[in-house]
PDB file of C-alpha atoms in Angstrom:
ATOM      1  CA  UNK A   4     -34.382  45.979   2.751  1.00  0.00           C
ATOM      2  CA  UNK A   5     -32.297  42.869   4.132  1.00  0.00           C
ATOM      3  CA  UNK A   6     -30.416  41.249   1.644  1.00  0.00           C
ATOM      4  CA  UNK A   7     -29.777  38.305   4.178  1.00  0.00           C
ATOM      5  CA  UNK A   8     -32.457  37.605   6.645  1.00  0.00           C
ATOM      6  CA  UNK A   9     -31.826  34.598   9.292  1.00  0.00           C
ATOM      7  CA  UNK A  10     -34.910  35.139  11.623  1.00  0.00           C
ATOM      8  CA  UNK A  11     -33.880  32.627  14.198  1.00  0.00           C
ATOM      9  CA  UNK A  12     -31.219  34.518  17.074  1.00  0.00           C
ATOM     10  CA  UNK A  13     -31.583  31.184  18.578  1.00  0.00           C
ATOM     11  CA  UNK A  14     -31.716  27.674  17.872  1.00  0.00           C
ATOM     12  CA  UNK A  15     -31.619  24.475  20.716  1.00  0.00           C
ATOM     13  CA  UNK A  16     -31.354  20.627  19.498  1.00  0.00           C
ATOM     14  CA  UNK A  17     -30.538  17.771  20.894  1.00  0.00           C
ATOM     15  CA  UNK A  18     -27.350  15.666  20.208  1.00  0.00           C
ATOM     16  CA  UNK A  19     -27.432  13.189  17.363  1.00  0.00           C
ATOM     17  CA  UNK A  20     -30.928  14.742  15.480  1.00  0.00           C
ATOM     18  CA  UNK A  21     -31.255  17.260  12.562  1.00  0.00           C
ATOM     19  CA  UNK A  22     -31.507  20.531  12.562  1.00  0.00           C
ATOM     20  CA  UNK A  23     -32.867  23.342   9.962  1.00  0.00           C
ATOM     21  CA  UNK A  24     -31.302  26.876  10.006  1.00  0.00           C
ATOM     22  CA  UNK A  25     -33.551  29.399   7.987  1.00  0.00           C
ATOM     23  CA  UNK A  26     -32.167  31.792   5.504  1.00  0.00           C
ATOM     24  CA  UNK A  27     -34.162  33.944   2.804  1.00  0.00           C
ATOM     25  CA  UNK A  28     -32.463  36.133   0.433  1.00  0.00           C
ATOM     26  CA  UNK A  29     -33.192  38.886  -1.781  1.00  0.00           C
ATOM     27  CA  UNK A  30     -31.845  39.766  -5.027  1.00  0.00           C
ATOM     28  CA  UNK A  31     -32.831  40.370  -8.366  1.00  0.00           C
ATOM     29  CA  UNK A  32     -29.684  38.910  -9.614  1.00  0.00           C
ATOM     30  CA  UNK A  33     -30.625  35.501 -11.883  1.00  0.00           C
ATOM     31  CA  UNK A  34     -27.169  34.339 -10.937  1.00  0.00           C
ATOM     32  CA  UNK A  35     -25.401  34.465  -7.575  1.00  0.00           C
ATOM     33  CA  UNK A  36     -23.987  32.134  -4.838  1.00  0.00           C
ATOM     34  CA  UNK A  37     -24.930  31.329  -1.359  1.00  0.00           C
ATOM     35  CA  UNK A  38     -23.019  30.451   1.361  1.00  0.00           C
ATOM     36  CA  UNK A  39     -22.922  28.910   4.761  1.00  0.00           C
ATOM     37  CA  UNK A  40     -20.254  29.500   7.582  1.00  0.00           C
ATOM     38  CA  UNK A  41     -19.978  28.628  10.953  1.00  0.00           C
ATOM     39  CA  UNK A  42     -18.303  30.635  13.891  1.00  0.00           C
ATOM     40  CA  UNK A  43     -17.308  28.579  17.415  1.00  0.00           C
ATOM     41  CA  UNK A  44     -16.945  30.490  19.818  1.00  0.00           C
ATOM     42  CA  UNK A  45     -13.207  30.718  19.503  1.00  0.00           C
ATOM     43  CA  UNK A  46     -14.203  33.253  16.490  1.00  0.00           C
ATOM     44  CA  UNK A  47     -12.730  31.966  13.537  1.00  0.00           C
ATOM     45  CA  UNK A  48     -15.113  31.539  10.440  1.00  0.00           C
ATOM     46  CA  UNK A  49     -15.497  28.569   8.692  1.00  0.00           C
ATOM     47  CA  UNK A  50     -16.956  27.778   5.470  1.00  0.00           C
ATOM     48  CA  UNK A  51     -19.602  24.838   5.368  1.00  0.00           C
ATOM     49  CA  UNK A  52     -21.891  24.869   2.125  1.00  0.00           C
ATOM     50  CA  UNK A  53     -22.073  26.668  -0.844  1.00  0.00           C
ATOM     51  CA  UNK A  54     -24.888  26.531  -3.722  1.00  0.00           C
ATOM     52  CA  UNK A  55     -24.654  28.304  -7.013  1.00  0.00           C
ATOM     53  CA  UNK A  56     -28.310  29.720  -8.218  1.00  0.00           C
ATOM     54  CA  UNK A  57     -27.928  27.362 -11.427  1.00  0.00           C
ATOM     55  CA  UNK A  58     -27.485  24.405  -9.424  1.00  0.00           C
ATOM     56  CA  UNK A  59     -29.897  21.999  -9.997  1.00  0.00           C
ATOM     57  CA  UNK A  60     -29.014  19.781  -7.261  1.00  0.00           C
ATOM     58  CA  UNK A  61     -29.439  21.192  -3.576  1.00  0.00           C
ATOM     59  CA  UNK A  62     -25.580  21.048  -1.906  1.00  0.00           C
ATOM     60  CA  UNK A  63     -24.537  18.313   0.007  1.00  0.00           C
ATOM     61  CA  UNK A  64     -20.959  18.441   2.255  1.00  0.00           C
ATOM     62  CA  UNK A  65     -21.132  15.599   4.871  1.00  0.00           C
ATOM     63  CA  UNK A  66     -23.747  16.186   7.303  1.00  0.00           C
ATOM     64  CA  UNK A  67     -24.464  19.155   6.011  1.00  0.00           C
ATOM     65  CA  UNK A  68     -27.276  20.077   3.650  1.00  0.00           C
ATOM     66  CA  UNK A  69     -28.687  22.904   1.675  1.00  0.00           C
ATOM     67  CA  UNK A  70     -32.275  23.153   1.016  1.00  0.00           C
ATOM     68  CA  UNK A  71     -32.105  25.238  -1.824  1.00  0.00           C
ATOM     69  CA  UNK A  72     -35.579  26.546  -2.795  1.00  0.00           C
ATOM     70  CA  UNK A  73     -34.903  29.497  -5.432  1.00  0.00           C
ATOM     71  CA  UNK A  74     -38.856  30.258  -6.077  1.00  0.00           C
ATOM     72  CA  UNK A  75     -38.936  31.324  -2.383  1.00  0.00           C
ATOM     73  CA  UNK A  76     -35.576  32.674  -1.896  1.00  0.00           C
ATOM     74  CA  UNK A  77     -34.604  30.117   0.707  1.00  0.00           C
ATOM     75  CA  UNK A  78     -31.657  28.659   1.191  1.00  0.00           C
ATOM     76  CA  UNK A  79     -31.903  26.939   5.131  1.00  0.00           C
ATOM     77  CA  UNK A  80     -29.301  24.751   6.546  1.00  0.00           C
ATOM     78  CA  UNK A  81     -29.610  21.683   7.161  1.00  0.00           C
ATOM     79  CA  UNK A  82     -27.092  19.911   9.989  1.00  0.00           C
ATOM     80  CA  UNK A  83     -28.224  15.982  10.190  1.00  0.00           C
ATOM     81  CA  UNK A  84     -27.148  14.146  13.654  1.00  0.00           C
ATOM     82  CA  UNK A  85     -25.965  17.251  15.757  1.00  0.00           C
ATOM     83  CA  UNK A  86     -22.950  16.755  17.682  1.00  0.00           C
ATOM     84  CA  UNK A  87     -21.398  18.660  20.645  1.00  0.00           C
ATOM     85  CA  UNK A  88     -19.003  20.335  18.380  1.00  0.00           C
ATOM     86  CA  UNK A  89     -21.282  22.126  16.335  1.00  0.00           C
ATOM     87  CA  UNK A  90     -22.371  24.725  18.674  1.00  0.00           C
ATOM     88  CA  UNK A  91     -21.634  27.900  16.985  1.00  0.00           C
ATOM     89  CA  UNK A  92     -23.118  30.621  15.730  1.00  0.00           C
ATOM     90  CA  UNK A  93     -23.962  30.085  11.918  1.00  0.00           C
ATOM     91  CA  UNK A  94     -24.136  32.571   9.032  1.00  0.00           C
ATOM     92  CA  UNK A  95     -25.575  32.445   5.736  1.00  0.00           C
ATOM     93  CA  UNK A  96     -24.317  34.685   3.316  1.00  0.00           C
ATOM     94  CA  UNK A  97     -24.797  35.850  -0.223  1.00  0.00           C
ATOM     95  CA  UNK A  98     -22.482  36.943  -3.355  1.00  0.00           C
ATOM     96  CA  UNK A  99     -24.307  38.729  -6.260  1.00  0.00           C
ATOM     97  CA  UNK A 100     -22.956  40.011  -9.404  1.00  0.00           C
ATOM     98  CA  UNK A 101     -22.948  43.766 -10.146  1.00  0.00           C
ATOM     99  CA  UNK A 102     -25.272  45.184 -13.248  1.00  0.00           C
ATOM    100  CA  UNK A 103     -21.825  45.427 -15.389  1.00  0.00           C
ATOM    101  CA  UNK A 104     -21.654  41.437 -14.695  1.00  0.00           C
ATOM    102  CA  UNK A 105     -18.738  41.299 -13.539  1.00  0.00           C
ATOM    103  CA  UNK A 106     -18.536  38.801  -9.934  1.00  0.00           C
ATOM    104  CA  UNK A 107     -17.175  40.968  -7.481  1.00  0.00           C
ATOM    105  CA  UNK A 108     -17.060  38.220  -4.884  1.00  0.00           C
ATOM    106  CA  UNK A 109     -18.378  40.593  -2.246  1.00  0.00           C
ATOM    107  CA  UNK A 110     -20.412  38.884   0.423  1.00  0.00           C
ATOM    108  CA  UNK A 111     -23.496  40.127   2.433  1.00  0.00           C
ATOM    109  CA  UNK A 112     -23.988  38.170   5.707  1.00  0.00           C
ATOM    110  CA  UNK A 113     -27.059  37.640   7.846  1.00  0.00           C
ATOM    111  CA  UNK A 114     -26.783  38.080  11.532  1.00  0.00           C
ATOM    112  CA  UNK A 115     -26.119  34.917  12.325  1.00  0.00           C
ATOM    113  CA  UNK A 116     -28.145  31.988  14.397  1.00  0.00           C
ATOM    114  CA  UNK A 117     -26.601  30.875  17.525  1.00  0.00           C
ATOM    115  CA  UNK A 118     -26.819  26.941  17.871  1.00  0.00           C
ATOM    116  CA  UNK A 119     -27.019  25.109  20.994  1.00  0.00           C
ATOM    117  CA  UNK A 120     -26.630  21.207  20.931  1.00  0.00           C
ATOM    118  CA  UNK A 121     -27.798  19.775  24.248  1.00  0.00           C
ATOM    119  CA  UNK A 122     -26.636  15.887  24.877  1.00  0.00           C
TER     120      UNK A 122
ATOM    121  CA  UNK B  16       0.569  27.096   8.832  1.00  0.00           C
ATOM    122  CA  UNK B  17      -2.602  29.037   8.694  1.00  0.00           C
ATOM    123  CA  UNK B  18      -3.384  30.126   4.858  1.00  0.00           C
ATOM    124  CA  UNK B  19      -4.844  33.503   6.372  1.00  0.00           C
ATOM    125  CA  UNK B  20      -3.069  35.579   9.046  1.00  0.00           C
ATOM    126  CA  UNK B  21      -4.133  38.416  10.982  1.00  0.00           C
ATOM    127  CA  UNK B  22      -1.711  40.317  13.390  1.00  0.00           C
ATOM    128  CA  UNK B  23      -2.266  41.464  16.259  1.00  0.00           C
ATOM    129  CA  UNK B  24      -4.530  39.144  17.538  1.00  0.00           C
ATOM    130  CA  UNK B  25      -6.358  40.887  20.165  1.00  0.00           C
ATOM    131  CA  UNK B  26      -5.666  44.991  20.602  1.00  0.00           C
ATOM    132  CA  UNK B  27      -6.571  48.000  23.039  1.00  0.00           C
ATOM    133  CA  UNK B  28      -5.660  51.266  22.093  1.00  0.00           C
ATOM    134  CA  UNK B  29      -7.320  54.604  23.460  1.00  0.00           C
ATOM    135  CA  UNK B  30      -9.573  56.963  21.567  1.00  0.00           C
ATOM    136  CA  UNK B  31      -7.538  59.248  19.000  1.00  0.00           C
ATOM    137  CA  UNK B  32      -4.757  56.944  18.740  1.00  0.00           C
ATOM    138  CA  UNK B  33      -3.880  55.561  15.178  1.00  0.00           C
ATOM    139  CA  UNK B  34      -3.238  51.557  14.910  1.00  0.00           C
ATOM    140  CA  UNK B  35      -2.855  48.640  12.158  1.00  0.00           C
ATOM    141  CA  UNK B  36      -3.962  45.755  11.464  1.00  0.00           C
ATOM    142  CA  UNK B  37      -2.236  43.270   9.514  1.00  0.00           C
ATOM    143  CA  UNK B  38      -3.464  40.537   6.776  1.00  0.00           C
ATOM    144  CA  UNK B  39      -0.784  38.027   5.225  1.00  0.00           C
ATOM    145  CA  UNK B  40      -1.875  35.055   3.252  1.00  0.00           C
ATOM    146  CA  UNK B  41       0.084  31.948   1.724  1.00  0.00           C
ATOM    147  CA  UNK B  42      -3.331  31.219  -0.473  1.00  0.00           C
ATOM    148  CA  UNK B  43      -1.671  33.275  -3.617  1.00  0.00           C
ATOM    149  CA  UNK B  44      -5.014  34.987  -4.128  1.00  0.00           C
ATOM    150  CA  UNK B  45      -5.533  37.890  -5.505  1.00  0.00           C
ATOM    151  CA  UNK B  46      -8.701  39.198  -3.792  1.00  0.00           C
ATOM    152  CA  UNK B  47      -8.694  40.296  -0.311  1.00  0.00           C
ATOM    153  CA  UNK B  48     -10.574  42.136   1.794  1.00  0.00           C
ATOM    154  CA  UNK B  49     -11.855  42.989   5.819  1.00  0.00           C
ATOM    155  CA  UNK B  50     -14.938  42.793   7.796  1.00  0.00           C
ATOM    156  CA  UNK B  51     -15.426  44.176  10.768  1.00  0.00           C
ATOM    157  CA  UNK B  52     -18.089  41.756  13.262  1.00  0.00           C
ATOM    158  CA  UNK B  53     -20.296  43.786  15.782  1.00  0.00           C
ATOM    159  CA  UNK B  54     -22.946  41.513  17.922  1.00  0.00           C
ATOM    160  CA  UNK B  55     -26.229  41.452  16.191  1.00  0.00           C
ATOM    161  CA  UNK B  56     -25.101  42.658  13.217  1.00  0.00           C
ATOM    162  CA  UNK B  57     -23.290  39.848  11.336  1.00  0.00           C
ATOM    163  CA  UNK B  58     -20.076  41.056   9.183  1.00  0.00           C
ATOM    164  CA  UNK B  59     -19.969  43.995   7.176  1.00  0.00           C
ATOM    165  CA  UNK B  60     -17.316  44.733   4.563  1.00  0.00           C
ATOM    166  CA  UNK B  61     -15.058  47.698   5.217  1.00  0.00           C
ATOM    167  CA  UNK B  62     -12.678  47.398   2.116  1.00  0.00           C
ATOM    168  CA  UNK B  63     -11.919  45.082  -0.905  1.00  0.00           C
ATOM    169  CA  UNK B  64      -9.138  44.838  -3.050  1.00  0.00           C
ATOM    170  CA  UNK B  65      -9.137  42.828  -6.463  1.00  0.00           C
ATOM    171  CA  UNK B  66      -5.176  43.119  -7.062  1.00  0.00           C
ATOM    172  CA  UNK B  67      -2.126  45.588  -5.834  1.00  0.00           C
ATOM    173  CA  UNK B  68      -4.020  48.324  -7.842  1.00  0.00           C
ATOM    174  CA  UNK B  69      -7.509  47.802  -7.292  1.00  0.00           C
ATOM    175  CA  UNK B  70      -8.843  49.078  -4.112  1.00  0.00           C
ATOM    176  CA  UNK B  71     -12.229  49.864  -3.104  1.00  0.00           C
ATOM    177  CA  UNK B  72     -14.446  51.016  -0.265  1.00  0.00           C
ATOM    178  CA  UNK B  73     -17.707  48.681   1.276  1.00  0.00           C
ATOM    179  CA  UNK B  74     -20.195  49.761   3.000  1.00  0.00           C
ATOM    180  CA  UNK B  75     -18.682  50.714   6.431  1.00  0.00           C
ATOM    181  CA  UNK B  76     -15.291  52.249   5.128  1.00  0.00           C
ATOM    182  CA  UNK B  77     -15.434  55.595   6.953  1.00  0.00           C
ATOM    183  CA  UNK B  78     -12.883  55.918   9.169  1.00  0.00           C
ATOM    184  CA  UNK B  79     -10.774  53.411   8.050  1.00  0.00           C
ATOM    185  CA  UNK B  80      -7.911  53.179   4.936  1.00  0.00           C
ATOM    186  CA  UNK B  81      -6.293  50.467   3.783  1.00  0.00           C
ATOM    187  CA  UNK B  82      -2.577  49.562   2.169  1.00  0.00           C
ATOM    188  CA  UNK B  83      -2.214  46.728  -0.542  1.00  0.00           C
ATOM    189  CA  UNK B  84       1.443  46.485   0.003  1.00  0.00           C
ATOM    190  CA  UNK B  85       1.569  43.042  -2.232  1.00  0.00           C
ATOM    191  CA  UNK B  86      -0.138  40.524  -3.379  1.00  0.00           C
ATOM    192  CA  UNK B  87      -0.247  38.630  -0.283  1.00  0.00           C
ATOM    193  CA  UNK B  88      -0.482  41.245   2.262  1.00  0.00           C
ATOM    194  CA  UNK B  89      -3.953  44.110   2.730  1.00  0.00           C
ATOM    195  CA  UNK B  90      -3.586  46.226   6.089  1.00  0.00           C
ATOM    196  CA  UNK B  91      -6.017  48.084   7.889  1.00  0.00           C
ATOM    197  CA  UNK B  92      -5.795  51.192   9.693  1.00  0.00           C
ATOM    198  CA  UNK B  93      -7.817  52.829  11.855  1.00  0.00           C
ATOM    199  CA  UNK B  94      -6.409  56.792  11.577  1.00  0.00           C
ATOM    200  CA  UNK B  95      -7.819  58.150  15.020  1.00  0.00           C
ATOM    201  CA  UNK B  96      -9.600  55.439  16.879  1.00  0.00           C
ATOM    202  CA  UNK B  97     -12.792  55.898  18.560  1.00  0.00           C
ATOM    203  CA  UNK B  98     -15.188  53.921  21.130  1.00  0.00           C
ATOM    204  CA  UNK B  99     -17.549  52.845  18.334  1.00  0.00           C
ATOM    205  CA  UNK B 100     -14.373  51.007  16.161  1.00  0.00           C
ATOM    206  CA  UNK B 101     -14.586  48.716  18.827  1.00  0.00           C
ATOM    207  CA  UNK B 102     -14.986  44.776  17.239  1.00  0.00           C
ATOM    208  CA  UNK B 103     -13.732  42.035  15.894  1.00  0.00           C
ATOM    209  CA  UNK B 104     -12.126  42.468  12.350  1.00  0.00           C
ATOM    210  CA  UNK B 105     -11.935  39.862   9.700  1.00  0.00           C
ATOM    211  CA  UNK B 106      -9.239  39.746   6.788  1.00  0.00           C
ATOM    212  CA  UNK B 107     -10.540  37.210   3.938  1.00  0.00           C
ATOM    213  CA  UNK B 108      -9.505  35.825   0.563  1.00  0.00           C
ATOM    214  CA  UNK B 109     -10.930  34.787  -2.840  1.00  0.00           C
ATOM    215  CA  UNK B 110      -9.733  33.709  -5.735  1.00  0.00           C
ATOM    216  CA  UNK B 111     -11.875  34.514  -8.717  1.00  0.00           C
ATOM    217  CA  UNK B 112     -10.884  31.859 -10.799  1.00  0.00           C
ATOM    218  CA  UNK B 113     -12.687  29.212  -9.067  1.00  0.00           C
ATOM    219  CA  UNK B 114     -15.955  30.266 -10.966  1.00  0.00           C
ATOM    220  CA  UNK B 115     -18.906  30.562  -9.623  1.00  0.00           C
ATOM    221  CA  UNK B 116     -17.665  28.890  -6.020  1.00  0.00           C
ATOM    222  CA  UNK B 117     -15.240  31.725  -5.525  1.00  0.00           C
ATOM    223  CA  UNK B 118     -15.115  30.879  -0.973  1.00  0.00           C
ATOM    224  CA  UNK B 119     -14.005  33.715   0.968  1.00  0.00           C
ATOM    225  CA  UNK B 120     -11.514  32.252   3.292  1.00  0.00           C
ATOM    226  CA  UNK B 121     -11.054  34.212   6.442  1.00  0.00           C
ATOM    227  CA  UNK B 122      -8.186  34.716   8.878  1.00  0.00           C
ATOM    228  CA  UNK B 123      -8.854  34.186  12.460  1.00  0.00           C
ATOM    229  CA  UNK B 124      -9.717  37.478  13.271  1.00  0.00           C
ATOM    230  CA  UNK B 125      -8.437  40.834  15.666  1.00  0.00           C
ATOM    231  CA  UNK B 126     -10.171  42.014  18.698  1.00  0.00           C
ATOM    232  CA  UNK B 127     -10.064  45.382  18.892  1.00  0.00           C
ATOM    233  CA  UNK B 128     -11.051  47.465  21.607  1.00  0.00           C
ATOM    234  CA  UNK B 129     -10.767  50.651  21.582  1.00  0.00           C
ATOM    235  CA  UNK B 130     -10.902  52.684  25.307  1.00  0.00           C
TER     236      UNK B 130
END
């Protein structure tokens, strides 16, 4: 089964409005971390967001936004007035603990939604 | 300065040939490891490494070794390249003492292809 699972290839918006990147997740870890990064096209990645699975508040870095809901595994993206630059491909990713409980810091990625801001 | 270096850059080599990649950072972390990127597929992790002694395989490492030469250098090498090695390879960092955060921070990447 997908650990990560982003189920849009591709996304369109138009300059200056919001935009919501989906991401579910499966584990059966209670504590683990997810992640957000972005990739332009120049290939470097880039890390946006992260939220912890104890955080009580959903993360917040600048325009961006996580929409953390833990009950349904979610954890979508949210990019608030879209600007030229951010058309990249994004990747949400997860790190989970192992059963010894020791953090490993591994990361599995999902494959990524391409995003297209139109002006 | 870029925290996370790769070397080469970009790379063709032929089938059966043996090459290396290279991973230096400046981040003085202790956790490193590489990805390799094919389209469609995200990144997958090839091999970690927690310190100089501590070296272990992900879930793609076949074909591959790596060398923890210090703390601030992991290299990759492909033994006897073929076609399918073909992608774009990631080196990244952590440090585990950030807690829960614990941010990969990647390099900028090698294109590899592989004739």
């Amino acid at each position: 089964a997908q650990k990560i699972t982003q189920t849009q290839p591709g996304m369109f918006v138009q300059e200056k409005e919001a935009v919501t990147l989906d991401c579910t997740y499966d584990t059966s870890d209670q504590s683990y971390g997810l992640f957000w990064y972005k990739q332009p096209s120049s290939g470097e990645m880039i890390f946006l967001i992260y939220q912890g699975s104890y955080d009580e508040q959903n993360a917040t870095e600048g325009r961006y936004s996580l929409n953390f809901q833990k009950a349904r595994k979610s954890a979508n993206l949210v990019i608030s007035a879209s600007q030229l630059g951010d058309s990249a491909m994004y990747f949400c990713a997860m790190r989970e603990r192992t059963a010894g409980g020791t953090s490993y810091g591994k990361l599995t990625f999902g494959q990524g939604t391409i995003l297209t801001v139109h002006p | 300065d870029a925290d996370v270096t790769q070397t080469p850059r970009n790379r063709i080599t032929k089938t059966g040939k043996r090459i290396m990649l290279e991973c230096s950072q400046t981040k003085g972390h202790d956790r490193m490891y590489w990805y390799r990127q094919d389209p469609g597929l995200g990144l997958r992790l090839i091999y970690y490494s927690f310190d100089v002694k501590d070296i272990n395989k992900g879930e793609i490492s076949d074909g591959y070794s790596v060398s923890r030469q210090a703390q601030a250098k992991f290299s990759l090498s492909l033994e006897s390249a073929i076609p399918n090695q073909t992608a774009l390879y990631f080196c990244a960092t952590s440090d585990p003492g950030t807690g829960g955060l614990e941010t990969q921070y990647f390099g900028p990447g090698t294109r590899l292809l592989v004739l």
